[in-house]
Coordinates of C-alpha atoms and ligand atoms in Angstrom, one line a residue:
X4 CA 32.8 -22.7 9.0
X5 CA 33.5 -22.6 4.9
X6 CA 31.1 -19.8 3.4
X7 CA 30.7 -20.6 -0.6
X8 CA 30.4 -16.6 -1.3
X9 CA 31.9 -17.9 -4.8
X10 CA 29.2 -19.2 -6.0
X11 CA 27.0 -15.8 -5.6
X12 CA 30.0 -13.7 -6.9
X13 CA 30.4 -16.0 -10.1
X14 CA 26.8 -15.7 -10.3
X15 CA 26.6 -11.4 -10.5
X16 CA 29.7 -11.4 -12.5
X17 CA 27.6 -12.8 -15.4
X18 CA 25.8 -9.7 -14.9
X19 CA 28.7 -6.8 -15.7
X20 CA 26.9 -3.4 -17.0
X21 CA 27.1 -2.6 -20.5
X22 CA 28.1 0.9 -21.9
X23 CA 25.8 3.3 -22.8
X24 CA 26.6 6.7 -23.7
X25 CA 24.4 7.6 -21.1
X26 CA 26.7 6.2 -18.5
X27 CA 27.8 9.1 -16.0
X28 CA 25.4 11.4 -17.2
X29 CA 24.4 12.5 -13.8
X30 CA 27.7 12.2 -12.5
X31 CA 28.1 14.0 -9.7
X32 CA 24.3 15.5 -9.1
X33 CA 22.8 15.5 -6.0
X34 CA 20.0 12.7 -5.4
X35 CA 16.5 13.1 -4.3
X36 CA 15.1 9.9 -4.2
X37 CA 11.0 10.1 -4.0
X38 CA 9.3 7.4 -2.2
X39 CA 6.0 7.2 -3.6
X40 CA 3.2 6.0 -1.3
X41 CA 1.1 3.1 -2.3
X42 CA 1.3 4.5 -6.1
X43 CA 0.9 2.4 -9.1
X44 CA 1.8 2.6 -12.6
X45 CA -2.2 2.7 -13.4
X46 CA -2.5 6.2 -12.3
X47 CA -0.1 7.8 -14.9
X48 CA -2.0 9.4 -17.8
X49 CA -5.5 8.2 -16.2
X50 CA -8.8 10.1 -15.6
X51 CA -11.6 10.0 -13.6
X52 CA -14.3 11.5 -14.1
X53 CA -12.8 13.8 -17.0
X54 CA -9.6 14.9 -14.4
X55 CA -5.9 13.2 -14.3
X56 CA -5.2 11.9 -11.3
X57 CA -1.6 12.9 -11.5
X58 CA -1.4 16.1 -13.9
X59 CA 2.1 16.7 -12.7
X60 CA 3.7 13.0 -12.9
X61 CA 2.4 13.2 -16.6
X62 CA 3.9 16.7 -17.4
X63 CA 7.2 15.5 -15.8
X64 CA 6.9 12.2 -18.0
X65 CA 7.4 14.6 -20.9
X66 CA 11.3 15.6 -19.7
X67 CA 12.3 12.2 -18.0
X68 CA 12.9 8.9 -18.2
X69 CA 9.6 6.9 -17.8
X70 CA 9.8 2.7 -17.0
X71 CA 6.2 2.0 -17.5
X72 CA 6.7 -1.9 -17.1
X73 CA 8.3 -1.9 -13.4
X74 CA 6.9 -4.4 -11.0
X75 CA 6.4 -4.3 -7.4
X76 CA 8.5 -6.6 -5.5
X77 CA 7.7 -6.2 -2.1
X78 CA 6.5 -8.4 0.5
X79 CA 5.8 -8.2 4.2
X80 CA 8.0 -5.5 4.7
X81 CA 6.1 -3.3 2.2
X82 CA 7.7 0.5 2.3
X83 CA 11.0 -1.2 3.9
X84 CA 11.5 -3.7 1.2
X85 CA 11.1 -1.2 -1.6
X86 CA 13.6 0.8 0.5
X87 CA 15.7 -2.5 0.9
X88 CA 16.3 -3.2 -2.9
X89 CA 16.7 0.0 -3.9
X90 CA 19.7 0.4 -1.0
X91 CA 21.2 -3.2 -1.2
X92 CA 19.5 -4.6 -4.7
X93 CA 18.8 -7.9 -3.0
X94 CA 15.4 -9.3 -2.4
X95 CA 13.5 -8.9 0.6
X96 CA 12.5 -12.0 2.7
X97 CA 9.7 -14.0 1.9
X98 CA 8.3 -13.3 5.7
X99 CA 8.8 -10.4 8.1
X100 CA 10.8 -7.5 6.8
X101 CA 15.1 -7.3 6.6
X102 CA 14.9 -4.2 8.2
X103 CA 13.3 -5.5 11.3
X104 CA 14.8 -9.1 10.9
X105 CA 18.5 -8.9 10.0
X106 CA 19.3 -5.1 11.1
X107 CA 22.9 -5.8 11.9
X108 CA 24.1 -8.2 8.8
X109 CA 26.8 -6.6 6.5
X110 CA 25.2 -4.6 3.6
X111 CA 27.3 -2.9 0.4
X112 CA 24.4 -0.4 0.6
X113 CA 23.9 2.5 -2.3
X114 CA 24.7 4.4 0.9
X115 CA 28.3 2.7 1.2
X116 CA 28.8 2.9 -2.5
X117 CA 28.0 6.5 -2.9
X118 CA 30.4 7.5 0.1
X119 CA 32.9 5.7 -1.4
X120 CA 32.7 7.0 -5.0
X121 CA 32.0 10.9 -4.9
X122 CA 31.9 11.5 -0.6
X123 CA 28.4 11.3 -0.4
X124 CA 26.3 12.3 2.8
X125 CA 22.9 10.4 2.7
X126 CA 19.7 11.3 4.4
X127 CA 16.3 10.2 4.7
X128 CA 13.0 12.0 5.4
X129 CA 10.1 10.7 6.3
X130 CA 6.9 12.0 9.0
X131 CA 6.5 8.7 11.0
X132 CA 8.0 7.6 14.7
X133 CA 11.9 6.7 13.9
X134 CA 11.4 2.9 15.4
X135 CA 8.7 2.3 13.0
X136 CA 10.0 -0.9 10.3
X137 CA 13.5 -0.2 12.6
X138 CA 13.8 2.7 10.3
X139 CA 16.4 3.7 12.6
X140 CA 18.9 1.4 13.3
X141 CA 18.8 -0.2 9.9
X142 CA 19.2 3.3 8.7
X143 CA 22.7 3.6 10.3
X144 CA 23.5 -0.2 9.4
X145 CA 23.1 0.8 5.7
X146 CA 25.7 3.9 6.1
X147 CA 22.8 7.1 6.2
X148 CA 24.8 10.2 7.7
X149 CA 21.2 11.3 8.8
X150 CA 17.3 10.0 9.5
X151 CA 14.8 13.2 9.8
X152 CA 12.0 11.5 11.3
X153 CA 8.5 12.5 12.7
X154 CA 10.8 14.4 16.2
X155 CA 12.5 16.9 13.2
X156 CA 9.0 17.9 11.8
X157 CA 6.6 20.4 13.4
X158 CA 3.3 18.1 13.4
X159 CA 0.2 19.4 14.4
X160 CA -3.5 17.9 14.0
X161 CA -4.6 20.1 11.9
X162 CA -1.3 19.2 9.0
X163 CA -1.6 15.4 10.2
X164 CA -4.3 13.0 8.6
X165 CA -4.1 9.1 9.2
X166 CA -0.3 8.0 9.7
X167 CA 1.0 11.7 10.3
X168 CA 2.2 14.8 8.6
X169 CA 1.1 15.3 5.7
X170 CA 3.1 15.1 2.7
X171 CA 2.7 19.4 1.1
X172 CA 3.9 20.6 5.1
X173 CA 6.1 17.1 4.9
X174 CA 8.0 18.7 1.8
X175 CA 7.9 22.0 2.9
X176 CA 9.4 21.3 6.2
X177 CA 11.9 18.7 4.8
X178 CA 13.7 21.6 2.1
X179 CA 14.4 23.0 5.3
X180 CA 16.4 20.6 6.0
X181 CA 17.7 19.6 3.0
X182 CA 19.0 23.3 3.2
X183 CA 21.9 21.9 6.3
X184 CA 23.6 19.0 4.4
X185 CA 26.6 18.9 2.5
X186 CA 26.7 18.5 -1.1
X187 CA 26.8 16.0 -2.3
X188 CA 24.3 14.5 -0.8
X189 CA 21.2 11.7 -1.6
X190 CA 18.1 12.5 0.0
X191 CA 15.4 10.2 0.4
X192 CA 12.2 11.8 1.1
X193 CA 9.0 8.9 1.8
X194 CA 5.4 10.4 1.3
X195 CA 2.7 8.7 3.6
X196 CA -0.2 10.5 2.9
X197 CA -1.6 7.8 0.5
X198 CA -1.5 5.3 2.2
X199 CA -4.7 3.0 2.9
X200 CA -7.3 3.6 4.0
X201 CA -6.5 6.5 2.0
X202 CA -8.3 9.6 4.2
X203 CA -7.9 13.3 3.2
X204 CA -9.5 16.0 4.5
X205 CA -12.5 17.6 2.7
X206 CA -10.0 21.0 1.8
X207 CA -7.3 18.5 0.7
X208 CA -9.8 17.0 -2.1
X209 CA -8.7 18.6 -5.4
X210 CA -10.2 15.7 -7.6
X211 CA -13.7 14.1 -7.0
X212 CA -13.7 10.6 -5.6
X213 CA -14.4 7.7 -7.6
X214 CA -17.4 6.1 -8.4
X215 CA -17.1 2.8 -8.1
X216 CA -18.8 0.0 -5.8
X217 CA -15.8 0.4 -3.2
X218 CA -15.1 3.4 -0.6
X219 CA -11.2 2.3 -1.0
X220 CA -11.0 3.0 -4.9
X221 CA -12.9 6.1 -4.7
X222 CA -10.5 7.9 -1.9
X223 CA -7.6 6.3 -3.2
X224 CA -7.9 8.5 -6.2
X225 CA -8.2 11.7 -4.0
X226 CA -5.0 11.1 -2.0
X227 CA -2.8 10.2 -4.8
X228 CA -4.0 13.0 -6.7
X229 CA -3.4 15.1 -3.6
X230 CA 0.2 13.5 -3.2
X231 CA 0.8 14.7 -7.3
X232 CA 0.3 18.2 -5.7
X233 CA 2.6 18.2 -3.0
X234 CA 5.3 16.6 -5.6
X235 CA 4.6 19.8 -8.0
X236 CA 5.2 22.3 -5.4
X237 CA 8.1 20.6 -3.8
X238 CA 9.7 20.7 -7.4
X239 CA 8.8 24.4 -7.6
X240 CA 10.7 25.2 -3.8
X241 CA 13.6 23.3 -5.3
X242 CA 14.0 25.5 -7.8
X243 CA 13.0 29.0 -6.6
X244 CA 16.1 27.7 -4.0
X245 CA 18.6 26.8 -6.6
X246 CA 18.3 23.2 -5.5
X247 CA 16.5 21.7 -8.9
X248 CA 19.4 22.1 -11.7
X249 CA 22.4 19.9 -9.7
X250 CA 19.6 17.1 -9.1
X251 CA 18.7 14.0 -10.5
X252 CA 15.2 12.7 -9.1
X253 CA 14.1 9.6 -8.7
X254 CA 10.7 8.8 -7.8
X255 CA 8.7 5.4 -7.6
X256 CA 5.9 3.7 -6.3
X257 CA 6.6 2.0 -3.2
X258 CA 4.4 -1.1 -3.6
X259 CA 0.7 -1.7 -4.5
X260 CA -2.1 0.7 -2.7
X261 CA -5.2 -1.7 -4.0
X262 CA -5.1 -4.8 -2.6
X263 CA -6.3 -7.9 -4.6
X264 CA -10.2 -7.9 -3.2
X265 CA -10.5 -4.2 -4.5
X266 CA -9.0 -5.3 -7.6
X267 CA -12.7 -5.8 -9.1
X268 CA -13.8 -2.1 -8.2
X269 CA -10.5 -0.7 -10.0
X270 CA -11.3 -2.3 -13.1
X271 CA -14.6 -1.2 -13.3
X272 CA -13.0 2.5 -12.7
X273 CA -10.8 1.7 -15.4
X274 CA -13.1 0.2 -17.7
X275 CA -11.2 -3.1 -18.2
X276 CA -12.5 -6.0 -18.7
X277 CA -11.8 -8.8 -16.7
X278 CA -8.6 -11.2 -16.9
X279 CA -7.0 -13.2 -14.7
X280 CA -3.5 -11.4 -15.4
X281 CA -4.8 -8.0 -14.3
X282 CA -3.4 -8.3 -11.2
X283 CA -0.2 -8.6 -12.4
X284 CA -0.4 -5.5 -14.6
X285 CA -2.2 -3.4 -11.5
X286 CA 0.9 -4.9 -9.6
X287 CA 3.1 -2.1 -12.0
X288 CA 4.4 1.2 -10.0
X289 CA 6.0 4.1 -11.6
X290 CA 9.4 4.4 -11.8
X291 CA 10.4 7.7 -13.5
X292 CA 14.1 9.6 -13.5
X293 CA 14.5 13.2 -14.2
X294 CA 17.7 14.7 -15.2
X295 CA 16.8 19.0 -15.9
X296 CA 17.3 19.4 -18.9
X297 CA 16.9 16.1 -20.6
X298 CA 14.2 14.8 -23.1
X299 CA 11.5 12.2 -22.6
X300 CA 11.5 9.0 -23.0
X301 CA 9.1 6.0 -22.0
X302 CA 11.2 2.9 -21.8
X303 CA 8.8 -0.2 -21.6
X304 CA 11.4 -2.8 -20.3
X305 CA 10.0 -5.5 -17.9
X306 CA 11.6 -4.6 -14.4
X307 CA 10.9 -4.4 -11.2
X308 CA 12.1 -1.9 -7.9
X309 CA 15.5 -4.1 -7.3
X310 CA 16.6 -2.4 -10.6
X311 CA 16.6 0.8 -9.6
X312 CA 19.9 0.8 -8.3
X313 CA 22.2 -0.7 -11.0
X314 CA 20.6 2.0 -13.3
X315 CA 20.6 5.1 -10.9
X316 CA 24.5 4.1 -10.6
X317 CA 24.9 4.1 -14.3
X318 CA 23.2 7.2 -14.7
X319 CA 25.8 8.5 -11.8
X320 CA 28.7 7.3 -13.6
X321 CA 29.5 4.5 -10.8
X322 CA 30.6 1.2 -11.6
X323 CA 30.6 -1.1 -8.9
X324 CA 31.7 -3.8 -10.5
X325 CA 32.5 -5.6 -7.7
X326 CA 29.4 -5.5 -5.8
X327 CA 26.4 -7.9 -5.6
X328 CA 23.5 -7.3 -6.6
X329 CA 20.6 -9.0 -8.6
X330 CA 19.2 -5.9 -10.2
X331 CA 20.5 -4.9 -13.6
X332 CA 20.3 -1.9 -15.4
X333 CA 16.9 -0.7 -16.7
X334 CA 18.6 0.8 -19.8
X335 CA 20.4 -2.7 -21.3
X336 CA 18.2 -5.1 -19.4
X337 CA 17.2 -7.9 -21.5
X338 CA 13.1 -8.2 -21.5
X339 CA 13.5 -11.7 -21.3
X340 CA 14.8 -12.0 -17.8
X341 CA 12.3 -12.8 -15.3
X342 CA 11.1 -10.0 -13.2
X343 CA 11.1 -12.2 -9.9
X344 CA 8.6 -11.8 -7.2
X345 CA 9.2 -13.1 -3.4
X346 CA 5.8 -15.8 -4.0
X347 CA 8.0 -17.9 -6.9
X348 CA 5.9 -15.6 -10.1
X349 CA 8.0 -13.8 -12.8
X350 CA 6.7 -11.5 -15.2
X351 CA 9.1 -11.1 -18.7
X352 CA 8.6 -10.0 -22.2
X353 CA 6.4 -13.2 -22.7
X354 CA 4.6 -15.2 -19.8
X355 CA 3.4 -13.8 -16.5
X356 CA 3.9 -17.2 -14.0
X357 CA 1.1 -15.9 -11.3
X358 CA -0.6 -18.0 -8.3
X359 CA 1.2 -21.4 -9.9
X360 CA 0.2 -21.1 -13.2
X361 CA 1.5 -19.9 -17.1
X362 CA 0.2 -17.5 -18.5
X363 CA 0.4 -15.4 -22.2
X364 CA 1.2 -12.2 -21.4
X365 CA 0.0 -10.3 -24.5
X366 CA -3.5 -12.6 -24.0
X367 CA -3.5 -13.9 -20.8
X368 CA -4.2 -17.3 -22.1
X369 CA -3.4 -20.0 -20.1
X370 CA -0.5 -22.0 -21.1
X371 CA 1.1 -25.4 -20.6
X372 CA 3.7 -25.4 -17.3
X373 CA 6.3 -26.7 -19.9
X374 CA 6.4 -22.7 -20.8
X375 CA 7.6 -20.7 -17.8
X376 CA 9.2 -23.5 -16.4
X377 CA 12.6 -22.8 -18.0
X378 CA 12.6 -19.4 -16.0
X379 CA 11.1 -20.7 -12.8
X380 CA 14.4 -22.3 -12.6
X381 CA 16.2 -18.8 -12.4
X382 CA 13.6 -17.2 -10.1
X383 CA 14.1 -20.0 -7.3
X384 CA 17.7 -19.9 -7.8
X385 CA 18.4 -15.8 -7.5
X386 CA 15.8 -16.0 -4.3
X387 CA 17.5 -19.1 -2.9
X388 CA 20.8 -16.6 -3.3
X389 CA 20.2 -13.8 -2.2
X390 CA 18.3 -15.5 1.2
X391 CA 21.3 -17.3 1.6
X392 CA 23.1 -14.0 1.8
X393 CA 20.7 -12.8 4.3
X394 CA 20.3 -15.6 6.5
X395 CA 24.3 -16.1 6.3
X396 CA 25.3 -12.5 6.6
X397 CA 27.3 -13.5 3.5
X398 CA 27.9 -9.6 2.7
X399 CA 31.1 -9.9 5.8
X400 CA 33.2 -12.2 4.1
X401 CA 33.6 -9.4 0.9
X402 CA 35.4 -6.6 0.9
X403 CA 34.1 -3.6 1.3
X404 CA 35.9 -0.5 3.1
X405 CA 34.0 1.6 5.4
Ligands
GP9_524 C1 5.2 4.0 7.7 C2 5.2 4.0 6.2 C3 4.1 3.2 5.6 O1 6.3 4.6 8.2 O2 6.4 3.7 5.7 O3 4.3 1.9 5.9 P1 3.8 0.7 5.0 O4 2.6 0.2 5.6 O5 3.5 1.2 3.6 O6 4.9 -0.2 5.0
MN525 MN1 4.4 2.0 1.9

């Protein structure tokens, strides 16, 4: 049968990379990529009850680059669609997960692209049974050299809580290994201690719960505040093993930890008032990008996690012109494009489009459909894309050499 992959690859090529001088900045430099757990942007640079939640995100703010404006763009598949776009840059199905769903189709994967342009070797880490969201066959699909899964970790009860290991013996144990590969290499390291129903054990606690109506808001600040820790002393073993200075790191928030009926309860925590376009702005995760050695800057560019890619490979100095993808870089991107989310709602500079209807963003006024309609246009054509790619295993009929 005729494919129309023309179509899609007239459609990217509208979307070449500009030049910044920052372009190849990191060439070279290994890649830790850190898989946030259930951690949104709302925790950055908040207190509770007089203490930051995430001391050592905010230091690290200070010396990298900081999106403050990136969106979560996950569905069903939750980690495994956050780990989908920022390996293939498409978007995830609107039901199930791609991992589990469509582990066999043709991907041009960061994985692929990395081998390809600098050799290489990619790993991911992470504490949980290999099978779990088919970690492990998509894993070799996508081109990883390696998966170090819950079988490579020594977990016991007393360093497991809720889904496993915990993440400060997860990172300890995981250097280890990082230790055996070949340079270069991209590591992927995925935290799970925060993750809902957010349980920590009473010596794990360094913050005070919350104090609001809802048992989930009140942990949920405890583990993510317990996950900051493990982060700051994985940095620290990275550099007192020479590991930190070749290394560019790049962490994010996997998808939302505070689902919408707790959404009340985390307003009252953090004093806002109610709107109907706070759930779009709790919807934000972190996405921050440390070079050593560079200064900080907080870049407030709507985006969301399918961007990651386009601008890590900038940073690397990688051009993949020729690939397809529907991220774009985070350091040119125009505010104006929709941030596109797998329910048919955008977010840009201007409107939020949420459960079917306009809004301002700066007010959260409701607007006339006339408003976002323009853009809906462009959201239902980049998702009706890039599922056509999916469901056609489109990605076999391009080139790519593996
Ligand atoms: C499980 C971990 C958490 O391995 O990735 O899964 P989630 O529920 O967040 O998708
Ligand atoms: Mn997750």
């Amino acid at each position: 049968t005729h494919v129309d992959t023309g179509k899609i690859e007239e459609y990217v090529a509208n979307q070449q990379d500009e030049t910044t001088d920052l372009f190849g900045l990191a060439k070279g430099k290994n890649i830790v990529l850190i898989s946030m757990e259930s951690t949104q942007n709302f925790v950055i640079n908040q207190k509770v009850n007089g203490r930051e939640i995430t001391p050592f995100l905010n230091n690290l703010i200070g010396e990298s680059f900081y999106f403050n404006q990136i969106y979560d763009q996950t569905a069903q598949g939750k980690t495994s669609d956050s780990e989908f776009m920022i390996d293939t840059s498409l978007y995830p199905l609107s039901g199930g997960s791609v991992f589990v769903r469509r582990p066999k189709n043709t991907f041009n994967s960061l994985q692929h692209i990395l081998k390809e342009n600098g050799a290489y070797y990619s790993a991911s880490f992470h504490g949980n049974d290999p099978s779990f969201w088919n970690r492990e066959k998509m894993y070799e699909n996508l081109g990883y050299d390696h998966f170090f899964s819950k079988q490579d970790y020594q977990v016991t009860d007393e360093n497991s809580v809720n889904y496993g290991i915990k993440d400060i013996p997860f990172f300890e144990q995981s250097v280890e290994h990082m230790k055996t590969m070949p340079e270069p290499y991209l590591a992927k390291l995925i935290t799970l201690t925060n993750h809902f129903p957010f349980l920590l054990d009473e010596n794990d606690q360094l913050i005070a719960m919350g104090n609001t109506d809802e048992g989930v808001v009140n942990r949920y600040v405890t583990t993510v505040r317990y996950q900051d820790e493990a982060i700051k002393r994985l940095f620290q073993t990275l550099k007192d093993n020479g590991m930190y200075k070749d290394t560019i790191f790049v962490l994010y928030g996997d998808h939302y930890g505070i689902s919408k009926k707790y959404e009340a309860a985390l307003s009252q925590m953090l004093g806002d008032e109610y709107s109907p376009i706070n759930h779009s702005h709790y919807r934000q995760v972190p996405v921050i990008i440390h070079i050593p050695g560079q200064k900080g800057e907080t870049i407030a560019v709507p985006g969301g996690e399918i961007d990651i890619r386009p601008t890590l490979l900038h940073l690397l100095g990688i051009k993949a012109e020729d690939t397809i993808s529907f991220g774009r870089n985070l350091f040119t991107r125009s505010a104006n494009h929709p941030v596109i989310f797998r329910d048919g709602g955008f977010v840009n500079d201007t409107y939020i489009y949420q459960d079917g209807v306009c809004y301002n963003k700066t007010t959260g006024e409701q607007l006339d459909h006339v408003a976002c309609e323009p853009y809906q246009k462009n959201v239902h054509d980049e998702l009706g894309l890039s599922d056509d790619i999916i469901y056609g295993d489109l990605l076999r009929f391009t080139s790519r050499k593996d």
